[in-house]
Backbone as numpy.savetxt, mean C-alpha at the origin, in Angstrom:
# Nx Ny Nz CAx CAy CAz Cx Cy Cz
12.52 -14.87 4.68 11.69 -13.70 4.68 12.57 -12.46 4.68
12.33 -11.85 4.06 12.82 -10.38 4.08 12.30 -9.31 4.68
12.63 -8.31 5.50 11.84 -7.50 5.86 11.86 -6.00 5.11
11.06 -5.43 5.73 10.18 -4.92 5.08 11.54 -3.75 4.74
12.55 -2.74 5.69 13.61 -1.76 5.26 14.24 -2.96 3.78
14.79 -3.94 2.97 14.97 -4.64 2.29 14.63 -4.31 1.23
13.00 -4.00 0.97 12.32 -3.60 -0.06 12.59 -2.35 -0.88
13.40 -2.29 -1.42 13.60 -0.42 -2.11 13.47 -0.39 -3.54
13.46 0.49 -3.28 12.55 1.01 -4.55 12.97 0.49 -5.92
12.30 0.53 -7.06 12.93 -0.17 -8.29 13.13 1.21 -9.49
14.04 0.88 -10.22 14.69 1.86 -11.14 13.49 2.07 -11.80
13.02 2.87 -12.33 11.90 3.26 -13.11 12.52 4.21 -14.64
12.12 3.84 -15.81 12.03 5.40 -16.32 11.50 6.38 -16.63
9.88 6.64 -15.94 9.45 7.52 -15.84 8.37 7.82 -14.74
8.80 9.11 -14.42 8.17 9.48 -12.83 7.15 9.00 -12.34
6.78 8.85 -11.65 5.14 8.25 -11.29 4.00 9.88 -12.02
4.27 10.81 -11.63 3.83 11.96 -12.36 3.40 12.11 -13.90
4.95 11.40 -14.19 4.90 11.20 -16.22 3.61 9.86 -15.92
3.59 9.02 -15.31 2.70 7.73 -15.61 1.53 8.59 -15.36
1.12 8.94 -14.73 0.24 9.60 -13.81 -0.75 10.20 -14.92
0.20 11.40 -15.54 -0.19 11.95 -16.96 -0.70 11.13 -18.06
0.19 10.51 -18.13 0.06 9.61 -19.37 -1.11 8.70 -19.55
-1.63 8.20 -18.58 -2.91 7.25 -18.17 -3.94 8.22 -17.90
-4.20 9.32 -17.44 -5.30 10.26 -17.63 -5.33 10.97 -19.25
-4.25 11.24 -19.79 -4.43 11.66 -21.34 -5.22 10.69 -22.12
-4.96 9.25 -21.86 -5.38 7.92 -22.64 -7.01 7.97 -22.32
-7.41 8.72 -21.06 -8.68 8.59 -20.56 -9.40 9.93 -21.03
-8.76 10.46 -21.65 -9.07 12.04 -21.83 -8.92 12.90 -20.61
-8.41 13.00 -19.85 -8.42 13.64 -18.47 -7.18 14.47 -18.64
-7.31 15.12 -17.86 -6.05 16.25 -17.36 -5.45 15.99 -16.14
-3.94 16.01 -15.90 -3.62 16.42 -14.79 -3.48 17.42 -13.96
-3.99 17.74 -13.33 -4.58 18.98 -12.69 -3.78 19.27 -11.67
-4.06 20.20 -11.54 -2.69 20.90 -9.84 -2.95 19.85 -8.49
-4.89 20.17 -8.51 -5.00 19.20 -7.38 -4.10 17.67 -7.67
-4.06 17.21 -8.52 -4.12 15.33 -8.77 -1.90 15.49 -8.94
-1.74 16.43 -9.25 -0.30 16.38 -9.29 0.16 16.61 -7.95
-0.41 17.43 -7.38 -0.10 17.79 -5.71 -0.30 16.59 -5.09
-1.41 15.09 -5.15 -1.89 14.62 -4.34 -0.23 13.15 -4.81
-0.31 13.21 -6.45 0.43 11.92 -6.64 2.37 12.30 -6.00
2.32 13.72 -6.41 3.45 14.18 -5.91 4.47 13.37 -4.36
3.00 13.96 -3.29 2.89 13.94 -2.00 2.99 12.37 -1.38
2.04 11.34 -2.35 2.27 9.93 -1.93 3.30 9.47 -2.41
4.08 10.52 -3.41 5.39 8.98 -3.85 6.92 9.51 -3.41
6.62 10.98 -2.41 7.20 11.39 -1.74 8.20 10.57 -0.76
7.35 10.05 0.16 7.64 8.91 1.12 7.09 7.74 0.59
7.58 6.14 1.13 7.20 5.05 1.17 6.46 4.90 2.36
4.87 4.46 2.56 4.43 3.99 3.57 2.94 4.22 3.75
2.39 3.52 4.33 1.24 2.68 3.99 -0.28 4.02 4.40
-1.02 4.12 4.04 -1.95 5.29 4.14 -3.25 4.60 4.19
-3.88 5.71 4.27 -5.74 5.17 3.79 -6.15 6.72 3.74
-7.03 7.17 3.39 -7.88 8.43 2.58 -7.67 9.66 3.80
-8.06 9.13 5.02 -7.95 9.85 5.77 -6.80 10.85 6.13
-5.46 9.71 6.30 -4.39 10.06 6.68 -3.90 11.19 5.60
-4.00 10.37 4.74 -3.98 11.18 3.49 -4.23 12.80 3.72
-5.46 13.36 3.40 -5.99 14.51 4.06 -5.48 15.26 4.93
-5.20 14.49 6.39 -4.45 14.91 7.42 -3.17 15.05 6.89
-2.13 14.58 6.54 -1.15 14.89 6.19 -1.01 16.21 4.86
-1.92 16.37 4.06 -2.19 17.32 3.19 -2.36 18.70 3.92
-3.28 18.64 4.80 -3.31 19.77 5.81 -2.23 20.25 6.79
-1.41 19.32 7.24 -0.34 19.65 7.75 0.90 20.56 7.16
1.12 20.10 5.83 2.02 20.37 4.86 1.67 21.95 4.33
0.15 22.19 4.66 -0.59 23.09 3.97 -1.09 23.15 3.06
-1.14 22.12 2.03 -1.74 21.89 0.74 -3.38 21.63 1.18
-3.78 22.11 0.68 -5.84 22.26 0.41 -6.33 21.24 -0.42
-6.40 20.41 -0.46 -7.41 19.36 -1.67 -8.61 18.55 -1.24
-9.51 18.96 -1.89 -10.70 18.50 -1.61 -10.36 16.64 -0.72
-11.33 16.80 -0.08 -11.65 14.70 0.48 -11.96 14.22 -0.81
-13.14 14.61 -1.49 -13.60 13.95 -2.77 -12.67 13.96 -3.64
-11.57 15.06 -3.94 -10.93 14.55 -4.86 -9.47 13.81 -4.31
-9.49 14.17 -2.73 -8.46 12.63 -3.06 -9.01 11.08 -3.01
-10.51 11.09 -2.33 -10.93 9.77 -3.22 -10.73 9.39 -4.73
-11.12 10.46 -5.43 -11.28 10.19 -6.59 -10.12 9.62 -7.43
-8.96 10.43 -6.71 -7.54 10.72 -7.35 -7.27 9.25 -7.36
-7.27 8.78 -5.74 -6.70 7.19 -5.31 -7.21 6.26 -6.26
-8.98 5.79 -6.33 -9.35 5.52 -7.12 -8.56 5.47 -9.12
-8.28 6.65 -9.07 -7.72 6.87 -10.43 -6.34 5.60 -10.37
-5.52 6.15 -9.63 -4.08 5.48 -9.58 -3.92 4.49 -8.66
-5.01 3.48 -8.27 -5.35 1.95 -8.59 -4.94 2.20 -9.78
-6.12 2.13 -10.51 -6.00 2.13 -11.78 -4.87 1.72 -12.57
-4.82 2.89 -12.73 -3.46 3.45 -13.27 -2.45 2.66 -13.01
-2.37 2.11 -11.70 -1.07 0.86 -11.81 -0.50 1.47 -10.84
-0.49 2.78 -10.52 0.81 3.71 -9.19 0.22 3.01 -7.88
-0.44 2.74 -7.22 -1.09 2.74 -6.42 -1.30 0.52 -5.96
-1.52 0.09 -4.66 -2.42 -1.00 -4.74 -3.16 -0.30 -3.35
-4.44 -0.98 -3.54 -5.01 -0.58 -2.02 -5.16 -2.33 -1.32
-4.96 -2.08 -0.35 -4.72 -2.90 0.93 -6.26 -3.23 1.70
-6.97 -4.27 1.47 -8.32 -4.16 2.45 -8.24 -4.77 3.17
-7.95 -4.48 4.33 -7.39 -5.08 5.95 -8.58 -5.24 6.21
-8.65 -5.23 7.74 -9.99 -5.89 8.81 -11.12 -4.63 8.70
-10.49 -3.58 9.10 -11.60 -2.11 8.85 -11.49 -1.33 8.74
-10.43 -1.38 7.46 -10.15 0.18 6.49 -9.58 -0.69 5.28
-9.35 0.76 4.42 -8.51 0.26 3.02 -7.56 1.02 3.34
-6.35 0.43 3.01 -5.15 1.21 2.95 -4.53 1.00 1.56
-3.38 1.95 1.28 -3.06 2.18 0.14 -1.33 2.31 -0.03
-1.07 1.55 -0.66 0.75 1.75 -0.90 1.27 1.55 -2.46
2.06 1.81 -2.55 2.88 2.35 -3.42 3.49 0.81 -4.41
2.60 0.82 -5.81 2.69 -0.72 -6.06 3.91 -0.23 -7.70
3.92 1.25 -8.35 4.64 1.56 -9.74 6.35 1.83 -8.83
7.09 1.11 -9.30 8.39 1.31 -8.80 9.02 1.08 -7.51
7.84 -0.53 -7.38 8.40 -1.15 -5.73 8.34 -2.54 -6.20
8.61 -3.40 -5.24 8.93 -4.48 -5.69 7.24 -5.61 -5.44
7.12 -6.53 -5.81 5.84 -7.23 -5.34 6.38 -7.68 -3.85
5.57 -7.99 -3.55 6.00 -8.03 -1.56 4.18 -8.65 -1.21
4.50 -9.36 0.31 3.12 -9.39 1.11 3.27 -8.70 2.21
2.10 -8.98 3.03 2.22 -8.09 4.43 1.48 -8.88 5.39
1.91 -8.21 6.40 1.20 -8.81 7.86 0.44 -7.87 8.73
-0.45 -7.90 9.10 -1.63 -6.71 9.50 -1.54 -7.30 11.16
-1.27 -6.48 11.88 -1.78 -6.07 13.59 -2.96 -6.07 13.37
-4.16 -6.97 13.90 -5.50 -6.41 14.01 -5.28 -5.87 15.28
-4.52 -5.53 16.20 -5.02 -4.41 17.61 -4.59 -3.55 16.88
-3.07 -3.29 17.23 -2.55 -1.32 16.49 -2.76 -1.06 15.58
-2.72 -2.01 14.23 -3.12 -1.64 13.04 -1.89 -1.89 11.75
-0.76 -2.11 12.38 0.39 -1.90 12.20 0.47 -3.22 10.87
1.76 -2.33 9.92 1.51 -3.70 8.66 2.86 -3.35 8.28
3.35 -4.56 7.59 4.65 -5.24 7.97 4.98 -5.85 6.82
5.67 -5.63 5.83 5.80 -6.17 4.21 7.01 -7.18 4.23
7.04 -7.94 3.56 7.80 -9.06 3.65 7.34 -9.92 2.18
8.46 -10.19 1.62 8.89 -10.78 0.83 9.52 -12.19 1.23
8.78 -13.14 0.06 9.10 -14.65 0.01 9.00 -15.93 -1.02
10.07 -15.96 -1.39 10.19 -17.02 -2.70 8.94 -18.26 -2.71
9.24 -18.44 -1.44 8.39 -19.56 -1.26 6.70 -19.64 -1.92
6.31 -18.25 -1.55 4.72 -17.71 -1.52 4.71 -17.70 -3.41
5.87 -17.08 -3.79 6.15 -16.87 -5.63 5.76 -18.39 -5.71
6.93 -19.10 -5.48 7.14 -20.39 -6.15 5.69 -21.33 -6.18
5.21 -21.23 -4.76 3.67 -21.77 -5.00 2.59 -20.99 -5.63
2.48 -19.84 -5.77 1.65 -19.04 -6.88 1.66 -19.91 -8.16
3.18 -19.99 -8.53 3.55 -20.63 -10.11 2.70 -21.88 -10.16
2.95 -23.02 -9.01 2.62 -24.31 -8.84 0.96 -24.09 -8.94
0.30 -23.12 -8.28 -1.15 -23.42 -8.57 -1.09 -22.70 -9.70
-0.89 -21.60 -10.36 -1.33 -21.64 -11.61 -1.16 -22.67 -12.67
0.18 -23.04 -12.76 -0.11 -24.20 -13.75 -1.19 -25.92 -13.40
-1.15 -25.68 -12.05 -2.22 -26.60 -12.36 -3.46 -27.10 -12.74
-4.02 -25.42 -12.62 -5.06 -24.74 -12.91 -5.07 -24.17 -14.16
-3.73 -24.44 -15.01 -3.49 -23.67 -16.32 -3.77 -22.13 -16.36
-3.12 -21.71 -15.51 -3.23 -20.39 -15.44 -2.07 -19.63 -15.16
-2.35 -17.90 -16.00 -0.65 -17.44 -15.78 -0.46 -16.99 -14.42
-0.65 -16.99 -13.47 -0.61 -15.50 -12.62 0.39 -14.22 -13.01
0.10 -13.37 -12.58 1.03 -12.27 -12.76 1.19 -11.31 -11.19
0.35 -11.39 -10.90 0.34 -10.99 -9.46 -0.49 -11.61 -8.45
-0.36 -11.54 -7.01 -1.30 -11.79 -6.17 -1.55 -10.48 -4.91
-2.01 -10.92 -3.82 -2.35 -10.33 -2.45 -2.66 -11.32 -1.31
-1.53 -11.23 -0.45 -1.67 -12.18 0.37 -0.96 -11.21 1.70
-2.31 -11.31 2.73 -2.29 -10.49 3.99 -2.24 -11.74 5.17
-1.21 -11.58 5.72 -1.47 -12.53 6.98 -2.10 -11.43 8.25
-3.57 -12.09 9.05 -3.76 -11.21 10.07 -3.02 -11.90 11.33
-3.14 -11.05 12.54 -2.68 -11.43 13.86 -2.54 -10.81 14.74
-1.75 -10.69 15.43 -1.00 -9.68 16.39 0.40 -9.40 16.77
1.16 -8.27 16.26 2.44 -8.15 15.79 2.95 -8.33 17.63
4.35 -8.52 17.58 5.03 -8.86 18.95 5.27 -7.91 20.40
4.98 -6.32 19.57 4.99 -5.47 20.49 3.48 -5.69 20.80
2.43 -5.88 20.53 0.63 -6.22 20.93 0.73 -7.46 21.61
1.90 -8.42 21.68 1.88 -9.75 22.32 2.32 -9.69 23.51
3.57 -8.81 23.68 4.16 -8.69 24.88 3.86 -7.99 25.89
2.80 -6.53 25.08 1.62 -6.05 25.77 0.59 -6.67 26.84
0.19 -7.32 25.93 -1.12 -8.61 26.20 -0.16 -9.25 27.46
0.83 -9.80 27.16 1.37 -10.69 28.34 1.76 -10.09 29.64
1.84 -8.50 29.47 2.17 -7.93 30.57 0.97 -7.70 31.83
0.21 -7.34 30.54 -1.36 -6.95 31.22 -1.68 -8.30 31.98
-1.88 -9.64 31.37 -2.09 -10.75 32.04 -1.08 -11.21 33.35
0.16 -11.04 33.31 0.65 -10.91 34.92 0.28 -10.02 35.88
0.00 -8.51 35.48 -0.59 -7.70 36.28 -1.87 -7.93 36.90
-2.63 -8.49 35.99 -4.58 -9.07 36.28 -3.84 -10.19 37.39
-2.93 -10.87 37.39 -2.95 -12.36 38.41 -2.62 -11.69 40.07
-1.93 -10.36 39.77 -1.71 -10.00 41.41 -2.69 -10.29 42.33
């Protein structure tokens, strides 16, 4: 397994911005200040979001963009390929799928916390059921849930304290 600092970024030759463009021209669309500000801002940093945070972090920075249009935007770049969204236990989250590597993850259902990790193993059996099934794959999504080790050791503390 690899963890998740491991994962960096992949050589690209053109910006997520140029893709960005290029897939709204094909749609007839424009890239607009708002939708360049929003794709700008997510491929800024690596790390895992959902709509909200999003927003909040937009406001911090000082940038103004509508909620609706960063739904809309996210929505777009699925699409588009920049983007995968993540549907955990009770939210969608969203990371950075144009110029990263394929990877899985592991979801905290207490903190929330998600954890990417890479593994030949998970590839190599993808291959094995598609061909048995005669099928290509090209990608998958595979979320393990649980409770990451800092929520375990938590839990275990709390339970010696309850025995006093």
């Amino acid at each position: 397994m690899t963890p998740s600092q491991d994962l960096a970024p992949l050589q690209v030759t053109d910006s997520p911005e140029e893709k960005f463009r290029e897939y709204l021209e094909i749609r007839g669309e424009k890239l607009t200040e708002p939708r360049r500000v929003l794709v700008n801002h997510i491929f800024n940093t690596h790390k895992h979001f959902d709509a909200d945070e999003l927003v909040a972090d937009l406001r911090e920075s000082g940038r103004r963009v509508s909620r609706s249009t960063v739904y809309r935007t996210l929505r777009l770049m699925v699409d588009a390929g920049l983007l995968r969204e993540l549907r955990l236990t009770n939210r969608s989250a969203y990371e950075h799928s144009y110029g990263y590597p394929s990877h899985d993850h592991m979801h905290c259902t207490q903190c929330g916390a998600i954890v990417e990790f890479r593994n030949e193993e998970i590839r190599k059996l993808r291959e094995l059921i598609g061909q048995e099934f005669g099928f290509r794959p090209d990608n998958h999504r595979f979320v393990i849930t649980g409770q990451c080790s800092d929520c375990l050791k938590a839990r275990g503390r709390r339970r010696k304290l309850d025995q006093i």
